[in-house]
Structures are given as structure tokens and as C-alpha cells.
XYZ file of N, CA and C in Angstrom:
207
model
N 130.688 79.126 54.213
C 130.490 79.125 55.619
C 131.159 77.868 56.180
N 131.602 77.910 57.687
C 132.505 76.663 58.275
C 131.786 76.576 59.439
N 131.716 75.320 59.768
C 130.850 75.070 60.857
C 132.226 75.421 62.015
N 131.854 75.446 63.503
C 132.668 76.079 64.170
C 133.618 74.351 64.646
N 133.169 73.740 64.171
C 133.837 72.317 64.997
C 134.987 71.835 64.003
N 134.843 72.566 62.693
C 135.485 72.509 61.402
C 137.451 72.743 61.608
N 137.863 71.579 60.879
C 139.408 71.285 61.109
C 139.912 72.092 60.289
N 140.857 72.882 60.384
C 142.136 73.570 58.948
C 143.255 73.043 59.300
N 143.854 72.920 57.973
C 145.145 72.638 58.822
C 145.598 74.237 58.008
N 146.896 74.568 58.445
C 147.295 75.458 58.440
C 148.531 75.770 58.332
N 149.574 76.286 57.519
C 151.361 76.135 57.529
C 151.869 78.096 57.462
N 152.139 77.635 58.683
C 152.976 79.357 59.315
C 154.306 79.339 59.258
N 154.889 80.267 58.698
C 156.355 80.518 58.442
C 156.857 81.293 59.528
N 157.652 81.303 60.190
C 158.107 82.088 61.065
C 159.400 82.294 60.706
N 160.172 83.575 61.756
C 161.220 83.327 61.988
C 161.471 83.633 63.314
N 163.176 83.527 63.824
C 162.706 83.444 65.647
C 162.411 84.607 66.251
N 162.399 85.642 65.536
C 161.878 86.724 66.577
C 160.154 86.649 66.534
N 159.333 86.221 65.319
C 158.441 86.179 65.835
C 158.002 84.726 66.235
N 158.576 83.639 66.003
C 158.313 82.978 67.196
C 158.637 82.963 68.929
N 159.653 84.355 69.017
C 159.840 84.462 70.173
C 158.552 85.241 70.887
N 158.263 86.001 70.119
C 157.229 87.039 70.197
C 155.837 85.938 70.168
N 155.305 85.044 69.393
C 154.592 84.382 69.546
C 153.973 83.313 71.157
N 155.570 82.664 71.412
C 155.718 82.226 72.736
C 155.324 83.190 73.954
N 155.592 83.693 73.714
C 156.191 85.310 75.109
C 154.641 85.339 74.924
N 153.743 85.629 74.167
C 152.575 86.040 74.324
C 151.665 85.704 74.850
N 151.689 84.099 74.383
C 150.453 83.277 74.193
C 150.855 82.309 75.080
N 151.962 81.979 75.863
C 152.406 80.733 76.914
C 151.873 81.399 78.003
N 151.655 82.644 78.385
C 151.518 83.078 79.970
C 150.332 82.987 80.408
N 150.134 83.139 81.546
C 148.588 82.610 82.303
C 147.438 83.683 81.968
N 147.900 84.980 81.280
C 146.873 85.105 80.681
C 145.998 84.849 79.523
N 146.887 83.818 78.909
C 146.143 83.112 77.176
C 145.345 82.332 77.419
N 144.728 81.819 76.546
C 143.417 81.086 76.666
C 144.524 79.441 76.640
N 143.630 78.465 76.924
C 144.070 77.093 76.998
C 144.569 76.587 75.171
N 143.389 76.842 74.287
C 143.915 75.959 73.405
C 144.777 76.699 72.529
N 145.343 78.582 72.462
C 146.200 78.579 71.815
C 147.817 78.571 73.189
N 147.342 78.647 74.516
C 148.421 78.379 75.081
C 148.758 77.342 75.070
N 148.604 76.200 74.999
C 148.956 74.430 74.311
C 149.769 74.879 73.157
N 149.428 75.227 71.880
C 149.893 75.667 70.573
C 151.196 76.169 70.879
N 151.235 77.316 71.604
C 152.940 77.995 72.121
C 153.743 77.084 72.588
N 153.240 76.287 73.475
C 153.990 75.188 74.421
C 154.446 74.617 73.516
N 154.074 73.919 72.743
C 154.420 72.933 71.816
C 155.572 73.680 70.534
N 154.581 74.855 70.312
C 155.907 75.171 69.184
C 157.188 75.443 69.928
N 157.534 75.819 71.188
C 158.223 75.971 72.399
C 159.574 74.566 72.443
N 158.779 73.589 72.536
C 158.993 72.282 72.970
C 159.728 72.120 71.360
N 159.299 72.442 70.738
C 159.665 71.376 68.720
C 160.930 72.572 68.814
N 160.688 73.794 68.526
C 162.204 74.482 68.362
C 163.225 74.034 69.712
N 163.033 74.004 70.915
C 163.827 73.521 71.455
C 164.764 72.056 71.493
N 163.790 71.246 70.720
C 164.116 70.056 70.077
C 165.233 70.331 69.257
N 165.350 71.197 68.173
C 165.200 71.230 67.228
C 166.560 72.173 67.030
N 166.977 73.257 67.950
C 167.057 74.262 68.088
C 167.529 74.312 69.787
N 168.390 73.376 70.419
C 168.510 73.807 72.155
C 169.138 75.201 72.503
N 170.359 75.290 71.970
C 171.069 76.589 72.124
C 170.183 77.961 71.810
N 168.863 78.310 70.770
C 168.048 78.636 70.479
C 167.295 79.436 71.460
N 167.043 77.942 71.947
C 165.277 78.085 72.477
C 165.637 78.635 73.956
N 167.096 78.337 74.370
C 167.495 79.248 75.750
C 166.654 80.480 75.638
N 167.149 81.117 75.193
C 166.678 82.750 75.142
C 165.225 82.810 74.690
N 164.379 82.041 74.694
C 162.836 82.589 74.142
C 162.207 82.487 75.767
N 161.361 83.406 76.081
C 160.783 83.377 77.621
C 159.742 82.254 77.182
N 159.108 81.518 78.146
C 158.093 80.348 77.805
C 157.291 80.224 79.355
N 156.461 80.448 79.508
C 155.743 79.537 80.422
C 154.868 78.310 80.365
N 155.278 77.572 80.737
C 155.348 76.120 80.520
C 153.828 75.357 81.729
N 153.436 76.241 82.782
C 152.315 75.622 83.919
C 151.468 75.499 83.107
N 150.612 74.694 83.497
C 149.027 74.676 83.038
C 148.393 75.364 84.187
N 147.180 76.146 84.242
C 146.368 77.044 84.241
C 145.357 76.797 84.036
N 144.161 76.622 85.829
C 143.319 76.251 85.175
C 142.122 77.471 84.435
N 141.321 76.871 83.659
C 140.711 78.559 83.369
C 139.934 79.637 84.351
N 139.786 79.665 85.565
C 139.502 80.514 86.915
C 140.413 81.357 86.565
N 139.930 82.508 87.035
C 141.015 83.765 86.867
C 140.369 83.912 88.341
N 141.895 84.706 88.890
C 141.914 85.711 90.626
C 142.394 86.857 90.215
């Protein structure tokens, strides 16, 4: 059993279609805050990493607060 406050770390292999697919999903104002942070960031490191790349992955980048209209 894991308590819910409990750390993993965790190592995901991707490649760019499903990190494109990952971004596209989880960056838009309908994701929750702490895995839309997670997209942003993997967003931000391949574009680092990767500029010519990361053109073509859709990203939304606002913060959002959690209120839905």
C-alpha cells in the first residue's frame, strides 16, 4: 500500500508522436493543473532540445485557473 502523498519517480520512453499526442492532450484547459504543468514542461525540454521539432507539436502554454465556465 502507498500513502497518497507518496513520491515515484518514474522513466517514460517516448517517441514524438506520442509525445505529440501526450502534449495535445494534457496542455489544454481542459486537464487538470498538476498533469497540465507535466506537458508544459515536457513541451519546454523537447523544444530545448529539439527547436525545429517542437514547431509542429500543438501546446497550450496559459495557466488556468481551476473554475470551469
Amino acid at each position: 500500500m502507498l500513502p497518497l502523498a507518496f513520491r515515484k519517480r518514474v522513466l517514460f520512453t517516448w517517441n514524438l508522436r506520442e509525445i505529440h499526442h501526450f502534449v495535445q492532450l494534457r496542455s489544454g484547459r481542459q486537464g487538470h493543473t498538476s498533469y497540465r504543468r507535466i506537458a508544459q514542461q515536457v513541451f519546454r525540454e523537447v523544444e530545448r532540445v529539439h527547436p525545429l521539432l517542437a514547431k509542429y507539436i500543438r501546446v497550450d502554454l496559459e495557466d488556468y485557473s481551476l473554475a470551469r465556465q
